[in-house]
């Protein structure tokens, strides 16, 4: 995977931070404690609340890559800090990019 430049990483961290603020603003016990971080074609990166986020040893939130075309979760990752999520989002973008490349034909 290519190293992403600092400004791209900073923008992704800002987007993650904004999503976390929206997530924390949702009513507790709501039916769906998640918010969208990014949409790429038929894919979406969602941030999910961790119900026990007040405990030091539990993740702050989860990130999930969803394929709306197949209605399945492609990948997920727990994050203990906002900064932990930046390389995960980069990886999710790469997975989407790789899945959109045409397969080898012989």
Coordinates of N, CA and C in Angstrom, one line a residue:
X1 N 0.9 -1.2 0.0 CA 0.0 0.0 0.0 C 0.9 1.2 0.0
X2 N 0.5 2.2 -0.8 CA 1.3 3.5 -0.8 C 1.1 4.3 0.5
X3 N 2.1 5.0 0.9 CA 2.0 5.9 2.0 C 1.1 7.1 1.6
X4 N 0.2 7.4 2.4 CA -0.7 8.5 2.0 C 0.0 9.8 2.6
X5 N -0.2 10.9 1.8 CA 0.5 12.1 2.2 C -0.2 12.7 3.5
X6 N 0.5 13.6 4.1 CA 0.0 14.1 5.4 C -1.3 14.9 5.3
X7 N -1.5 15.6 4.2 CA -2.7 16.4 4.1 C -3.9 15.4 4.0
X8 N -3.8 14.4 3.2 CA -4.9 13.4 3.0 C -5.2 12.7 4.4
X9 N -4.1 12.4 5.1 CA -4.3 11.7 6.4 C -5.0 12.7 7.4
X10 N -4.6 14.0 7.3 CA -5.3 15.0 8.2 C -6.7 15.1 7.8
X11 N -7.1 15.1 6.6 CA -8.5 15.3 6.1 C -9.3 14.0 6.6
X12 N -8.7 12.9 6.5 CA -9.4 11.7 6.9 C -9.6 11.7 8.5
X13 N -8.5 12.1 9.2 CA -8.7 12.2 10.6 C -9.8 13.2 11.0
X14 N -9.9 14.3 10.3 CA -10.9 15.3 10.5 C -12.3 14.7 10.3
X15 N -12.4 14.0 9.2 CA -13.7 13.3 8.8 C -14.1 12.3 9.9
X16 N -13.1 11.5 10.4 CA -13.4 10.6 11.5 C -13.8 11.3 12.7
X17 N -13.1 12.4 13.1 CA -13.5 13.1 14.3 C -14.9 13.7 14.2
X18 N -15.3 14.2 13.0 CA -16.6 14.7 12.8 C -17.6 13.6 13.0
X19 N -17.3 12.4 12.4 CA -18.3 11.3 12.5 C -18.4 10.9 14.0
X20 N -17.3 10.9 14.8 CA -17.3 10.6 16.2 C -18.2 11.5 17.0
X21 N -18.1 12.8 16.6 CA -18.9 13.8 17.3 C -20.4 13.5 17.0
X22 N -20.7 13.2 15.7 CA -22.1 12.9 15.4 C -22.6 11.6 16.1
X23 N -21.7 10.6 16.2 CA -22.0 9.4 16.9 C -22.3 9.6 18.4
X24 N -21.5 10.5 19.0 CA -21.7 10.8 20.4 C -23.0 11.6 20.7
X25 N -23.5 12.2 19.6 CA -24.7 13.1 19.7 C -26.0 12.3 19.6
X26 N -25.9 11.0 19.2 CA -27.0 10.2 19.0 C -27.6 9.8 20.4
X27 N -28.9 9.7 20.5 CA -29.5 9.3 21.8 C -29.0 7.9 22.2
X28 N -28.7 7.7 23.5 CA -28.3 6.4 24.0 C -29.4 5.4 23.8
X29 N -29.0 4.2 23.5 CA -30.1 3.1 23.4 C -30.9 3.2 22.1
X30 N -30.4 4.1 21.2 CA -31.1 4.2 19.9 C -31.0 2.9 19.1
X31 N -31.9 2.8 18.1 CA -32.0 1.5 17.4 C -30.8 1.3 16.6
X32 N -30.1 2.3 16.1 CA -28.9 2.1 15.2 C -27.9 3.2 15.6
X33 N -27.0 2.8 16.5 CA -26.0 3.8 16.9 C -24.8 3.7 16.0
X34 N -25.0 4.3 14.8 CA -23.9 4.3 13.8 C -24.1 5.5 12.9
X35 N -23.0 6.0 12.3 CA -23.0 7.1 11.4 C -22.1 6.8 10.2
X36 N -22.3 7.4 9.1 CA -21.5 7.3 7.9 C -20.2 8.1 8.0
X37 N -19.1 7.5 7.7 CA -17.8 8.2 7.6 C -17.6 8.6 6.1
X38 N -17.8 7.7 5.2 CA -17.6 8.0 3.8 C -18.4 7.0 3.0
X39 N -18.8 7.4 1.8 CA -19.4 6.5 0.8 C -18.6 6.5 -0.5
X40 N -18.3 5.3 -1.0 CA -17.5 5.2 -2.2 C -18.3 4.2 -3.1
X41 N -19.0 4.7 -4.1 CA -19.8 3.9 -5.0 C -20.9 3.2 -4.2
X42 N -20.9 1.8 -4.3 CA -21.9 1.0 -3.5 C -21.3 0.7 -2.1
X43 N -20.2 1.2 -1.8 CA -19.6 0.9 -0.5 C -19.7 2.1 0.5
X44 N -19.8 1.7 1.8 CA -19.9 2.7 2.8 C -19.0 2.4 4.0
X45 N -18.3 3.4 4.6 CA -17.6 3.2 5.8 C -18.5 3.7 6.9
X46 N -18.9 2.9 7.9 CA -19.7 3.3 9.0 C -19.0 3.2 10.3
X47 N -19.3 4.1 11.2 CA -18.7 4.1 12.5 C -19.8 3.7 13.5
X48 N -19.5 2.7 14.3 CA -20.5 2.1 15.2 C -20.1 2.4 16.6
X49 N -21.1 2.7 17.4 CA -20.8 3.0 18.9 C -20.4 1.8 19.6
X50 N -19.6 1.9 20.6 CA -19.3 0.8 21.5 C -20.0 1.1 22.7
X51 N -21.0 0.2 23.1 CA -21.8 0.5 24.3 C -21.0 0.6 25.6
X52 N -19.8 0.1 25.7 CA -19.1 0.2 26.9 C -17.8 1.1 26.7
X53 N -18.0 2.2 26.0 CA -16.8 3.0 25.6 C -16.2 3.7 26.8
X54 N -16.9 3.7 28.0 CA -16.3 4.4 29.1 C -15.3 3.6 29.9
X55 N -15.1 2.3 29.5 CA -14.1 1.5 30.1 C -12.8 1.6 29.4
X56 N -11.7 1.8 30.1 CA -10.4 2.1 29.5 C -9.9 0.9 28.5
X57 N -10.3 -0.3 28.8 CA -9.8 -1.4 28.0 C -10.7 -1.8 26.8
X58 N -11.7 -1.0 26.6 CA -12.6 -1.3 25.4 C -12.4 -0.3 24.3
X59 N -12.7 -0.7 23.1 CA -12.6 0.2 21.9 C -13.5 1.4 22.1
X60 N -13.1 2.5 21.5 CA -13.9 3.7 21.5 C -15.1 3.6 20.5
X61 N -14.8 3.0 19.4 CA -15.8 2.7 18.3 C -15.3 1.6 17.4
X62 N -16.2 1.2 16.5 CA -15.8 0.2 15.5 C -16.0 0.9 14.1
X63 N -15.2 0.5 13.2 CA -15.4 1.0 11.8 C -15.8 -0.3 11.0
X64 N -16.7 -0.1 10.1 CA -17.2 -1.2 9.2 C -17.3 -0.8 7.8
X65 N -16.7 -1.6 6.9 CA -16.9 -1.4 5.5 C -18.0 -2.3 5.0
X66 N -19.0 -1.6 4.4 CA -20.2 -2.3 4.0 C -20.4 -2.2 2.5
X67 N -20.7 -3.3 1.8 CA -21.0 -3.3 0.4 C -22.5 -3.4 0.3
X68 N -23.1 -2.2 -0.1 CA -24.5 -2.1 -0.2 C -25.1 -2.9 -1.4
X69 N -24.2 -3.2 -2.4 CA -24.6 -4.0 -3.5 C -24.9 -5.5 -3.1
X70 N -24.2 -6.0 -2.2 CA -24.4 -7.4 -1.7 C -25.0 -7.4 -0.3
X71 N -25.2 -6.2 0.3 CA -25.7 -6.0 1.6 C -24.9 -6.8 2.6
X72 N -23.6 -6.8 2.5 CA -22.7 -7.5 3.4 C -21.7 -6.6 4.0
X73 N -21.2 -7.0 5.2 CA -20.0 -6.4 5.8 C -18.8 -7.0 5.2
X74 N -17.9 -6.2 4.6 CA -16.7 -6.6 4.0 C -15.6 -6.8 5.0
X75 N -15.5 -5.8 5.9 CA -14.4 -5.8 6.9 C -14.8 -4.9 8.1
X76 N -14.2 -5.1 9.2 CA -14.5 -4.2 10.3 C -13.2 -4.2 11.2
X77 N -13.1 -3.1 12.0 CA -12.0 -3.0 12.9 C -12.4 -2.1 14.1
X78 N -11.8 -2.5 15.3 CA -12.1 -1.7 16.5 C -11.0 -0.7 16.6
X79 N -11.4 0.5 17.1 CA -10.4 1.6 17.3 C -10.5 2.1 18.7
X80 N -9.3 2.3 19.3 CA -9.3 2.7 20.7 C -9.1 4.3 20.8
X81 N -8.6 4.8 19.6 CA -8.4 6.3 19.5 C -8.8 6.7 18.1
X82 N -9.1 8.0 18.0 CA -9.4 8.5 16.6 C -8.2 8.2 15.7
X83 N -7.0 8.4 16.1 CA -5.8 8.2 15.3 C -5.7 6.8 14.8
X84 N -6.2 5.8 15.6 CA -6.1 4.4 15.2 C -6.9 4.2 13.9
X85 N -7.9 5.0 13.7 CA -8.9 4.8 12.6 C -8.3 5.3 11.2
X86 N -7.3 6.2 11.2 CA -6.8 6.7 10.0 C -6.3 5.6 9.1
X87 N -5.3 4.8 9.5 CA -4.8 3.7 8.6 C -5.9 2.7 8.2
X88 N -6.9 2.5 9.1 CA -8.0 1.6 8.8 C -8.8 2.1 7.6
X89 N -9.2 3.4 7.7 CA -9.9 4.0 6.6 C -9.1 4.0 5.3
X90 N -7.8 4.3 5.4 CA -7.0 4.1 4.2 C -7.0 2.7 3.6
X91 N -7.0 1.7 4.5 CA -7.1 0.3 4.1 C -8.4 0.0 3.4
X92 N -9.5 0.5 4.0 CA -10.9 0.3 3.5 C -10.9 0.9 2.1
X93 N -10.4 2.1 1.9 CA -10.4 2.8 0.6 C -9.6 1.9 -0.4
X94 N -8.5 1.3 0.0 CA -7.7 0.4 -0.9 C -8.5 -0.8 -1.2
X95 N -9.2 -1.4 -0.3 CA -10.1 -2.6 -0.5 C -11.1 -2.3 -1.6
X96 N -11.8 -1.1 -1.5 CA -12.8 -0.7 -2.4 C -12.1 -0.5 -3.8
X97 N -11.0 0.2 -3.8 CA -10.3 0.4 -5.1 C -9.9 -1.0 -5.7
X98 N -9.4 -1.9 -4.9 CA -9.0 -3.2 -5.5 C -10.2 -4.0 -6.0
X99 N -11.3 -3.9 -5.3 CA -12.5 -4.6 -5.7 C -13.1 -4.0 -7.0
X100 N -12.8 -2.8 -7.3 CA -13.3 -2.2 -8.5 C -12.4 -2.4 -9.8
X101 N -11.3 -3.0 -9.6 CA -10.4 -3.2 -10.7 C -10.9 -4.4 -11.4
X102 N -10.8 -4.4 -12.8 CA -11.2 -5.5 -13.5 C -10.3 -6.7 -13.3
X103 N -10.9 -7.9 -13.2 CA -10.1 -9.1 -13.0 C -9.2 -9.5 -14.2
X104 N -8.3 -10.3 -13.9 CA -7.4 -10.7 -15.0 C -8.2 -11.6 -16.0
X105 N -8.0 -11.4 -17.2 CA -8.7 -12.3 -18.2 C -7.6 -12.9 -19.1
X106 N -7.7 -14.2 -19.3 CA -6.7 -14.9 -20.1 C -7.3 -15.4 -21.3

